[in-house]
Amino acid sequence: MTHILLRGRDIPDIWKYDVYVENGGYEAFKKALSLEPKAVIDEVKASNLRGRGGAGFPTGVKWGFIPQSEPVKYVAVNADESETGTFKDREILETNPHQLIEGALICAWAIQATAVYIYLRGEFWDVAHELDKRIEEARRAGFVGQNIQGTGWSCEVYTHLGAGAYICGEESALLNSLEGKLGQPRVRPPFPAQKGGGLYGEPTVVNNVETLANVPWIITNGAAEYKKIGTEQSAGTKIFCVSGHVAKPGNYELPMGVTLRELLYEHAGGVPGGKAMKAILPSGGSGPIIPATDAVLDTPLTYEDMSKIGSILGSASIIVMDETVDITWVAAKVTKFFKHESCGKCTPCREGTYWLDKVLDRIMAGQAQVSDIELIDNVAKNMQGVTLCALGDFAANPIIYTIKNFRDDFMQHVQKADIKPASKARQAAPAGD
Amino acid sequence: MALSDKKYSQRIEAAFAKYPDKRSAVMPLLYLAQEEYGWVSPEGIQEVADLCDMDPTQVQSIAGFYTMYSEKPKGKYWLQVCTDLACALRGADEFYEELKAELGVEDGGTTEDGLFTVEHVMCLAACDKAPMLQCNFHFMENLDMDKMRAWIAEKRAEAAKAKK
Ligand SMILES: Cc1cc2nc3c(=O)[nH]c(=O)nc-3n(C[C@H](O)[C@H](O)[C@H](O)COP(=O)(O)O)c2cc1C
Ligand code: SF4
Ligand code: FES
């Protein structure tokens, strides 16, 4: 298959401005500029493109929320990519950066934005400095800056480097971080698209890198062509980041609807060493873990089918675990991540992750009892749906689904444990921090 | 030696030009302060606060919120090893243990010669290239201890040569 997004695989030098343009680059932007902004939004709506940052929200609908009457509007590109198992945006940024810039510019035209801010995680230090050069190339060609292509519309494109905080990938935390405030989520409404909710209080579209990189293709080839790829509810290709116990970890851009089996065995080469596949995390550390059964492996990778098997497509960061992996260890590892990354603003998330981590350490040390499994299950369930941002739910998922689907792994640890009186075990775990 | 040094003026100006208000430049300026002092020192915090019209305590809290601003001096090479889930499945925990043993330091520690600081970090978006680390914000990927030993020896030799 030729790629829509990872075109660097087909044309290695496409990161260079000249090569990008020789291969049709910036033609989609010129075409968009010849259309009414609303027509561009309608085309993206008709394509069924959904957000690739994890939530799968329809992109054109999001753009349509922006009130046109406001004079100042922004596009914020989410390049924070920090979820364990996710490394797709980085490949787009490194190997096909102009396509992201072009997609962001088309979005900017569609909502008549005055500036685009590309928020990159701080660790993308080298990537950001290269991207600055690519933006300059687009500026010299008259695609960025004042009176773009004689339309009378002006728009700037800037990069902004984060500095190491997973929570800044959450869209409202990202906006706070850009404004020089603590990178903590905001209370919503107002939502970013609304007056008062976006960057500097102005209406703002926040889109993921991969989402925007799809847009030039859609404008060039039309929504009808785009919808021919993938399934009705999950149009287009998706970059699947495959990591963990596979022979060939890496990014695979494939039409949505490919089965897990085809992706993991045919493309990623299966589990090395002749071992059996035990479990799959289809959406990084934050999505529900599933056992690698035949039924699961035959599931098409779409939003609709993944939810049918009790998981999610999310950002499609697929972490594979072979039969040697203790799923309790996975729960403990992922919980350390969320404990570290909780911004501390809401009590259930801050205290919940702290407690989960404590008790999981005890379970891993063989010092817990069966009731501790119920305890963490309970703590996790009480974190769901009550926090300011979805990190609270993300942190609960690894516990709830590891226990639900791999309870035996937990039992291994507690059966070894010395049985202590319950009251004592409780006392051993300090409350709060 | 300070952010008022001429060598920073262009980059400070560029940071302010990006945003409609001064406060938004706090993150890029903290990176400059870190470059100048090797960490976000009290002087650096004060200078950034003055430049952004912010209170130093506010700047301090921003610096403390993010892991890439270093709140204490670091070795010449700051090695941040990813030991998060996807890398750990490919041996990152063992790699990190061996690396610490090789350098004779604990997590977060700096070698006596002041050359290397090591710490473990969360996912760096290079999970398919584990074990991996970031050295002074540049990625080093597909590592093993043989490669690391050779690299460490090289850096030590460079430092010894520079001393002479
Ligand atoms: C804790 C947390 C972390 C997130 N991290 C990212 C991220 O790194 N990249 C991203 O694109 N979206 C991330 N999101 C989702 C964003 O909030 C937002 O939904 C997304 O950027 C919207 O873009 P899209 O519609 O193109 O997917 C995160 C959400 C949460 C709750
Ligand atoms: S859920 Fe957690 S990360 Fe999100 S705002 Fe609340 S404390 Fe912060
Ligand atoms: S888990 Fe280590 S780079 Fe992603």
XYZ file of C-alpha atoms and ligand atoms in Angstrom:
640
model
C 0.000 0.000 0.000
C 1.196 3.501 -0.613
C 0.991 5.644 2.459
C -1.149 8.710 3.058
C 0.730 9.783 6.174
C 4.026 7.923 6.374
C 4.968 8.989 2.877
C 8.594 9.113 3.966
C 8.494 5.327 3.580
C 7.735 5.712 -0.156
C 9.632 8.938 -0.843
C 12.509 9.137 1.666
C 13.335 12.823 1.079
C 9.796 14.093 1.296
C 10.711 16.034 4.440
C 12.535 18.442 2.121
C 10.433 21.321 0.882
C 11.347 20.878 -2.797
C 10.642 17.170 -2.768
C 7.343 17.717 -0.972
C 6.269 20.265 -3.573
C 7.411 18.051 -6.477
C 5.060 15.426 -5.080
C 2.026 17.649 -4.968
C 2.830 19.411 -1.708
C 0.871 22.587 -0.798
C -1.502 22.038 -3.743
C -4.223 21.045 -1.273
C -3.664 24.267 0.658
C -3.926 26.301 -2.545
C -7.107 24.454 -3.423
C -8.525 25.120 0.045
C -7.713 28.818 -0.326
C -9.802 28.865 -3.495
C -12.775 27.542 -1.526
C -14.938 29.236 1.058
C -13.771 28.304 4.581
C -17.151 26.711 5.238
C -16.781 24.489 2.160
C -13.494 23.203 3.585
C -15.167 22.369 6.889
C -17.981 20.609 5.033
C -15.508 18.507 3.063
C -13.707 17.408 6.233
C -17.065 16.669 7.870
C -18.105 14.577 4.867
C -14.851 12.593 5.022
C -15.756 11.206 8.473
C -12.212 11.938 9.639
C -12.052 11.371 13.389
C -9.472 12.672 15.844
C -6.403 10.482 16.109
C -5.360 11.785 19.531
C -7.416 9.108 21.253
C -10.986 10.283 21.626
C -11.999 9.861 17.960
C -14.100 13.021 17.852
C -15.257 13.970 14.297
C -12.771 16.563 13.100
C -15.028 18.571 10.786
C -17.665 18.838 13.517
C -15.040 20.214 15.885
C -14.004 22.848 13.351
C -17.655 23.761 12.842
C -18.002 24.691 16.530
C -15.735 27.718 16.097
C -17.804 30.927 16.111
C -16.871 32.772 12.920
C -17.815 36.148 14.382
C -14.785 36.226 16.697
C -11.857 38.139 15.187
C -9.094 36.172 16.924
C -9.013 32.373 16.688
C -6.275 29.775 17.034
C -5.223 26.314 15.987
C -3.244 24.321 18.549
C -1.551 21.219 17.203
C -1.141 18.510 19.791
C 2.334 16.992 19.401
C 2.738 16.090 23.056
C 2.771 12.343 22.323
C 3.617 10.936 25.746
C 1.505 7.827 26.249
C 3.582 4.682 26.654
C 3.639 2.797 23.360
C 2.938 5.850 21.184
C 5.492 7.047 18.632
C 3.512 7.850 15.492
C 3.378 11.630 15.589
C 7.121 11.683 15.932
C 7.540 9.783 12.652
C 5.196 12.201 10.865
C 7.075 15.171 12.313
C 10.461 13.750 11.375
C 9.761 12.290 7.979
C 6.800 14.241 6.566
C 6.709 17.571 8.430
C 5.387 19.712 5.589
C 2.247 17.610 5.400
C 1.484 18.424 9.031
C 2.172 22.124 8.411
C -0.058 22.034 5.335
C -2.864 20.266 7.223
C -2.632 22.778 10.058
C -2.769 25.658 7.571
C -5.867 24.218 5.912
C -7.498 23.985 9.337
C -6.417 27.552 10.038
C -8.018 28.752 6.787
C -11.196 26.797 7.516
C -11.687 28.507 10.865
C -9.962 31.746 9.784
C -7.371 31.456 12.535
C -4.782 34.124 13.164
C -2.058 31.764 14.387
C -1.148 28.093 14.701
C 0.799 26.868 17.722
C 2.390 23.446 17.461
C 2.849 22.151 21.005
C 5.615 19.534 21.061
C 6.634 17.566 24.106
C 9.934 18.936 25.402
C 11.748 15.735 24.575
C 11.087 16.461 20.886
C 13.808 19.090 21.187
C 15.625 18.174 17.974
C 12.343 17.567 16.161
C 11.071 21.044 17.076
C 14.227 22.773 15.931
C 14.016 20.999 12.570
C 10.318 21.831 12.330
C 11.152 25.523 12.797
C 13.251 25.311 9.634
C 10.417 23.656 7.711
C 8.033 26.418 8.844
C 10.531 28.994 7.565
C 10.541 27.238 4.179
C 6.768 27.441 4.040
C 6.975 31.095 5.010
C 9.469 31.880 2.247
C 7.115 30.231 -0.231
C 4.317 32.516 0.892
C 2.234 29.941 2.766
C 2.772 31.441 6.221
C 2.694 35.066 7.315
C 0.981 38.160 5.938
C -1.585 38.103 3.135
C -1.132 34.431 2.306
C -1.249 33.767 -1.470
C -2.912 37.139 -1.992
C -6.051 36.211 -0.071
C -5.756 39.061 2.397
C -5.729 36.505 5.218
C -2.696 36.343 7.505
C -1.630 33.509 9.738
C 1.515 32.708 11.699
C 2.810 29.242 12.589
C 4.905 28.729 15.743
C 6.344 25.809 17.649
C 6.215 25.632 21.437
C 8.207 23.123 23.455
C 6.743 21.535 26.545
C 9.113 20.392 29.256
C 8.148 16.914 30.373
C 4.590 16.515 31.686
C 2.210 13.906 30.230
C -0.812 15.888 31.377
C 0.019 18.668 28.884
C -1.298 16.353 26.151
C -4.757 16.907 27.613
C -6.103 19.734 25.511
C -6.988 22.263 28.189
C -3.758 21.610 30.111
C -1.919 22.104 26.839
C -3.518 25.531 26.462
C -2.593 26.505 30.019
C 0.966 25.379 29.445
C 1.172 27.443 26.251
C -0.029 30.473 28.174
C 2.832 30.060 30.643
C 0.598 28.754 33.411
C 0.839 25.458 35.259
C -0.044 22.684 32.834
C -3.206 21.622 34.627
C -6.574 20.933 32.992
C -9.289 23.582 33.023
C -12.861 23.260 34.180
C -15.165 22.910 31.164
C -17.376 24.432 29.810
C -16.319 26.718 28.265
C -14.692 24.310 25.817
C -11.640 25.287 23.769
C -13.794 25.988 20.702
C -15.855 28.518 22.656
C -15.114 32.114 23.522
C -13.455 32.063 26.926
C -12.324 28.439 26.660
C -9.498 28.435 24.145
C -6.004 29.818 23.967
C -5.903 33.271 25.599
C -9.654 32.891 25.901
C -10.159 32.849 22.139
C -11.895 30.041 20.222
C -9.333 27.336 19.479
C -9.252 24.059 17.589
C -6.987 21.481 19.233
C -6.081 18.610 16.917
C -3.578 15.814 17.011
C -0.658 15.703 14.536
C -1.906 12.573 12.767
C -5.424 14.023 12.434
C -4.175 17.129 10.653
C -1.741 15.210 8.470
C -4.769 13.500 6.884
C -6.346 16.760 5.797
C -4.288 17.619 2.667
C -5.117 14.209 1.161
C -8.816 14.727 1.864
C -8.841 18.144 0.217
C -6.896 16.910 -2.810
C -8.788 13.664 -3.380
C -12.157 14.526 -1.866
C -14.156 13.156 1.028
C -15.780 10.455 -1.108
C -12.396 8.916 -1.953
C -11.276 9.085 1.652
C -14.350 7.251 2.851
C -13.545 4.372 0.518
C -10.632 3.573 2.832
C -11.465 1.859 6.116
C -15.021 1.314 7.344
C -18.076 3.512 7.461
C -17.583 4.647 11.048
C -13.795 4.499 10.900
C -12.691 6.119 7.679
C -9.157 6.312 6.391
C -5.868 4.791 7.382
C -4.441 4.699 10.894
C -0.897 4.545 12.072
C -0.643 1.565 14.408
C 2.318 1.830 16.792
C 3.305 -1.716 17.654
C 5.669 -2.329 20.557
C 6.499 -4.933 23.181
C 6.867 -8.602 22.329
C 6.772 -8.614 18.539
C 9.545 -9.425 16.088
C 9.249 -6.133 14.234
C 8.085 -3.277 16.460
C 7.346 -0.035 14.670
C 4.704 2.053 12.960
C 2.367 0.484 10.445
C -0.003 2.670 8.472
C -2.913 0.518 7.316
C -6.560 1.016 6.445
C -8.780 0.869 9.494
C -10.527 -2.452 9.730
C -7.353 -4.530 9.482
C -7.544 -7.253 12.117
C -5.242 -7.432 15.103
C -4.079 -10.797 13.781
C -2.992 -9.436 10.435
C -1.303 -6.431 12.027
C 0.537 -8.348 14.738
C 1.449 -11.521 12.853
C 1.752 -10.563 9.193
C 3.102 -7.063 9.569
C 4.814 -7.023 12.953
C 6.137 -10.564 12.644
C 4.405 -12.187 15.623
C 5.889 -13.013 19.002
C 9.589 -13.895 18.903
C 10.975 -17.124 20.327
C 7.896 -19.185 19.505
C 6.107 -17.912 22.601
C 2.379 -17.485 22.870
C 0.773 -14.061 22.911
C -0.900 -13.438 26.237
C -2.273 -9.916 26.333
C -2.689 -6.778 24.285
C -2.951 -3.165 25.361
C -4.571 -1.631 22.266
C -4.296 1.996 23.343
C -1.134 2.398 25.383
C -1.110 2.185 29.133
C -4.427 3.978 29.521
C -6.743 1.698 27.526
C -8.367 -1.529 28.722
C -6.043 -4.552 28.461
C -7.431 -7.602 26.629
C -6.404 -11.262 26.475
C -4.989 -12.314 23.096
C -7.720 -14.846 22.319
C -8.684 -15.914 18.806
C -11.808 -13.792 18.968
C -9.783 -10.747 19.979
C -7.178 -11.345 17.276
C -9.896 -11.549 14.646
C -11.316 -8.182 15.673
C -11.029 -5.422 13.061
C -9.184 -2.387 14.334
C -11.975 0.183 14.191
C -13.569 2.417 16.793
C -16.773 0.391 16.680
C -15.306 -3.126 16.782
C -12.773 -2.428 19.510
C -15.476 -1.095 21.794
C -17.512 -4.256 21.146
C -14.754 -6.378 22.694
C -14.543 -4.171 25.762
C -11.587 -2.056 24.792
C -10.889 0.988 22.625
C -9.021 1.900 19.467
C -7.833 5.132 21.093
C -4.487 6.260 19.751
C -3.827 2.685 18.471
C -0.603 2.267 20.425
C -0.587 -1.486 20.595
C 1.604 -3.054 23.263
C 1.973 -6.817 22.982
C 2.814 -9.106 25.901
C 3.896 -12.721 25.622
C 3.083 -15.591 27.961
C 5.990 -14.809 30.306
C 4.539 -11.454 31.370
C 2.980 -11.130 34.792
C 0.008 -8.831 34.283
C 0.204 -7.699 37.914
C 3.595 -6.247 37.076
C 1.992 -4.437 34.114
C -0.651 -2.947 36.405
C 2.040 -1.838 38.841
C 4.216 -0.329 36.124
C 1.398 1.600 34.492
C 0.147 2.798 37.868
C 3.577 4.259 38.657
C 3.266 6.190 35.419
C -0.103 7.684 36.297
C 0.881 8.415 39.870
C 3.847 10.341 38.514
C 1.773 12.150 35.900
C -1.316 13.066 37.928
C -1.295 16.856 38.076
C -2.696 16.722 41.586
C -5.650 19.007 41.011
C -8.439 16.547 41.870
C -8.469 14.455 45.018
C -9.705 11.131 43.532
C -6.921 11.117 40.946
C -4.140 12.369 43.219
C -5.007 10.188 46.206
C -6.279 7.291 44.124
C -3.090 6.854 42.121
C -1.069 7.185 45.329
C -3.047 4.435 47.005
C -3.120 2.138 44.020
C 0.632 2.399 43.745
C 1.130 1.656 47.443
C -1.094 -1.398 47.466
C 0.317 -2.705 44.181
C 3.820 -2.470 45.642
C 2.568 -4.555 48.527
C 1.004 -7.087 46.175
C 4.208 -7.302 44.134
C 6.196 -7.811 47.334
C 4.003 -10.775 48.239
C 2.692 -8.980 51.314
C -0.928 -8.587 50.341
C -4.069 -10.587 50.691
C -7.089 -11.308 48.533
C -8.989 -8.398 50.012
C -6.317 -6.047 48.661
C -7.330 -6.986 45.133
C -10.890 -5.919 45.947
C -9.491 -2.822 47.605
C -7.671 -1.560 44.513
C -10.561 -2.548 42.275
C -12.768 -0.429 44.505
C -10.392 2.513 44.619
C -10.097 2.442 40.819
C -13.859 2.280 40.304
C -14.300 5.286 42.565
C -11.923 7.288 40.393
C -14.007 6.812 37.256
C -16.018 9.665 35.885
C -15.474 11.997 38.824
C -12.356 13.879 37.798
C -11.669 17.070 35.908
C -9.917 15.311 33.049
C -9.749 11.792 31.649
C -6.446 10.975 33.345
C -8.435 9.830 36.340
C -10.200 7.270 34.126
C -6.960 6.372 32.359
C -5.400 5.530 35.718
C -8.391 3.435 36.766
C -8.493 1.353 33.563
C -5.264 -0.584 34.063
C -6.469 -1.766 37.475
C -10.050 -2.568 36.598
C -9.236 -4.428 33.385
C -6.146 -6.272 34.575
C -8.177 -7.621 37.490
C -11.187 -8.354 35.304
C -9.246 -10.189 32.603
C -6.210 -11.544 34.464
C -7.322 -12.153 37.999
C -5.230 -15.321 38.247
C -2.059 -13.294 37.896
C -3.022 -11.281 40.968
C -3.959 -14.421 42.880
C -0.447 -15.779 42.306
C 0.930 -12.931 44.365
C -1.552 -12.905 47.187
C -1.485 -16.653 47.688
C 2.175 -16.403 48.485
C 1.503 -13.626 50.944
C 1.688 -13.939 54.662
C -1.795 -13.454 55.940
C -1.860 -10.448 58.222
C -4.823 -9.113 60.140
C -6.704 -6.724 57.864
C -6.481 -3.800 60.253
C -2.717 -4.040 60.345
C -2.356 -4.154 56.597
C -4.488 -1.039 56.367
C -2.340 0.754 58.868
C 0.753 -0.119 56.888
C -0.446 1.980 53.983
C -0.307 5.656 54.797
C -3.293 7.730 53.759
C -2.705 10.705 51.524
C 0.606 12.293 50.766
C 27.274 35.550 32.677
C 23.533 35.986 32.696
C 20.579 36.041 30.375
C 21.434 39.685 29.733
C 24.464 38.403 27.818
C 24.325 39.484 24.181
C 24.408 35.880 22.979
C 20.875 35.357 24.286
C 19.241 38.571 23.103
C 18.102 37.233 19.762
C 16.559 34.117 21.235
C 14.849 36.077 24.001
C 13.381 38.421 21.425
C 12.232 35.474 19.311
C 10.502 33.925 22.336
C 8.573 37.106 23.074
C 7.641 37.554 19.416
C 5.760 34.247 19.395
C 3.085 35.065 21.930
C 0.612 37.892 22.544
C 1.659 38.124 26.200
C 4.954 38.049 28.055
C 4.052 35.310 30.450
C 3.866 32.715 27.674
C 7.605 33.079 27.107
C 8.324 31.625 30.536
C 8.964 28.086 29.246
C 11.384 28.961 26.437
C 13.182 31.387 28.766
C 13.533 28.726 31.469
C 15.304 26.588 28.890
C 17.699 29.475 28.249
C 18.295 29.879 31.976
C 19.057 26.183 32.202
C 21.483 26.479 29.310
C 23.206 29.389 31.019
C 23.498 27.969 34.537
C 23.330 24.232 33.893
C 20.133 24.089 35.945
C 17.268 26.418 36.818
C 19.211 28.203 39.540
C 17.756 30.956 41.763
C 19.496 33.606 39.633
C 17.986 32.088 36.510
C 14.515 32.045 38.068
C 14.852 35.691 39.083
C 15.986 36.776 35.641
C 13.170 34.898 33.907
C 10.675 36.411 36.353
C 11.961 39.916 35.605
C 11.815 39.339 31.862
C 8.257 37.931 31.946
C 6.913 40.362 34.559
C 6.147 37.451 36.840
C 6.683 36.718 40.474
C 9.770 34.497 41.051
C 7.652 32.062 43.072
C 5.353 31.627 40.076
C 8.322 30.942 37.826
C 9.665 28.515 40.411
C 6.383 26.605 40.458
C 6.390 26.351 36.654
C 9.975 25.073 36.732
C 9.029 22.540 39.391
C 6.016 21.260 37.470
C 8.047 19.958 34.535
C 10.691 17.240 34.632
C 12.967 18.739 31.983
C 13.868 21.743 34.085
C 16.570 20.556 36.390
C 16.291 21.777 39.955
C 19.825 20.846 40.812
C 23.129 20.884 38.946
C 23.646 17.881 36.698
C 26.597 16.067 35.193
C 27.907 17.054 31.779
C 25.853 14.237 30.260
C 22.334 13.932 31.604
C 21.142 10.452 30.765
C 17.397 9.928 31.039
C 16.644 6.270 30.510
C 13.125 5.240 29.605
C 11.973 2.382 31.834
C 8.298 2.736 31.006
C 6.137 -0.257 30.092
C 6.827 -0.695 26.372
C 10.580 -0.331 26.856
C 10.559 -2.498 29.977
C 9.052 -5.337 27.940
C 12.204 -5.126 25.842
C 14.692 -5.184 28.691
C 14.882 -1.515 29.728
C 14.750 -2.222 33.492
C 17.717 -4.607 33.277
C 19.558 -2.188 31.017
C 19.059 0.622 33.514
C 20.256 -1.506 36.439
C 23.423 -2.401 34.538
C 24.014 1.174 33.500
C 23.770 2.403 37.090
C 26.126 -0.366 38.238
C 28.584 0.482 35.463
C 28.656 4.127 36.552
C 28.422 3.309 40.254
C 25.504 5.630 40.922
C 21.945 5.393 42.159
C 18.849 6.638 40.352
C 19.198 10.407 40.019
C 22.872 10.326 40.966
C 25.907 11.935 39.355
C 29.303 10.282 38.932
C 32.133 11.685 41.054
C 33.931 13.082 38.036
C 30.812 15.151 37.348
C 30.424 13.642 33.905
C 27.258 11.551 34.053
C 23.887 11.955 35.741
C 21.420 9.100 35.340
C 17.727 8.923 36.009
C 14.794 6.872 34.810
C 11.956 8.579 32.971
C 8.591 7.766 31.458
C 7.896 7.016 27.792
C 9.948 9.077 25.330
C 8.030 8.079 22.189
C 10.712 5.715 20.929
C 9.288 2.458 22.299
C 10.134 0.495 19.150
C 13.819 1.321 19.650
C 14.251 0.166 23.258
C 16.405 0.227 25.249
C 16.807 3.923 24.664
C 17.639 7.108 26.507
C 17.870 10.794 26.048
C 21.255 12.463 26.551
C 21.009 16.234 27.001
C 17.740 16.149 25.021
C 19.129 14.073 22.136
C 17.868 10.542 21.566
C 20.134 7.474 21.718
C 18.280 4.352 20.573
C 18.576 0.575 20.163
C 21.153 0.463 22.953
C 22.888 -2.334 24.773
C 25.561 -2.284 27.466
C 28.399 -2.925 24.998
C 27.441 0.221 23.128
C 27.089 2.132 26.397
C 30.470 1.020 27.741
C 32.147 2.141 24.541
C 30.299 5.445 24.626
C 31.134 6.068 28.300
C 34.804 5.290 27.668
C 34.803 7.706 24.751
C 33.302 10.520 26.824
C 35.741 9.875 29.673
C 38.669 9.967 27.260
C 37.409 13.238 25.774
C 37.113 14.744 29.242
C 40.607 13.563 30.235
C 42.027 15.067 27.060
C 40.269 18.368 27.670
C 41.806 18.570 31.142
C 45.372 18.291 29.867
C -4.262 12.815 30.093
C -4.466 13.030 28.633
C -3.383 13.028 27.773
C -3.549 13.240 26.416
N -2.449 13.235 25.619
C -2.597 13.483 24.291
C -1.457 13.539 23.434
O -0.316 13.356 23.860
N -1.659 13.801 22.124
C -2.910 14.022 21.611
O -3.041 14.282 20.428
N -4.005 13.965 22.404
C -3.870 13.714 23.715
N -4.993 13.703 24.526
C -6.294 14.010 23.906
C -6.516 15.524 23.830
O -7.098 15.982 25.035
C -7.458 15.905 22.698
O -8.592 15.116 22.771
C -6.850 15.733 21.316
O -5.644 16.438 21.200
C -7.815 16.247 20.284
O -7.301 16.063 18.992
P -8.003 15.102 17.946
O -9.452 15.431 17.933
O -7.322 15.416 16.654
O -7.746 13.717 18.399
C -4.837 13.452 25.890
C -5.931 13.444 26.747
C -5.764 13.229 28.100
C -6.957 13.220 28.983
S -7.892 13.840 36.744
Fe -5.801 13.850 37.557
S -4.562 14.710 35.926
Fe -6.719 15.220 35.432
S -7.023 17.238 36.361
Fe -7.609 15.761 37.904
S -5.719 15.435 39.139
Fe -5.126 16.438 37.227
S 8.067 3.191 26.677
Fe 10.099 3.830 26.439
S 10.046 5.188 24.775
Fe 7.974 4.576 25.020
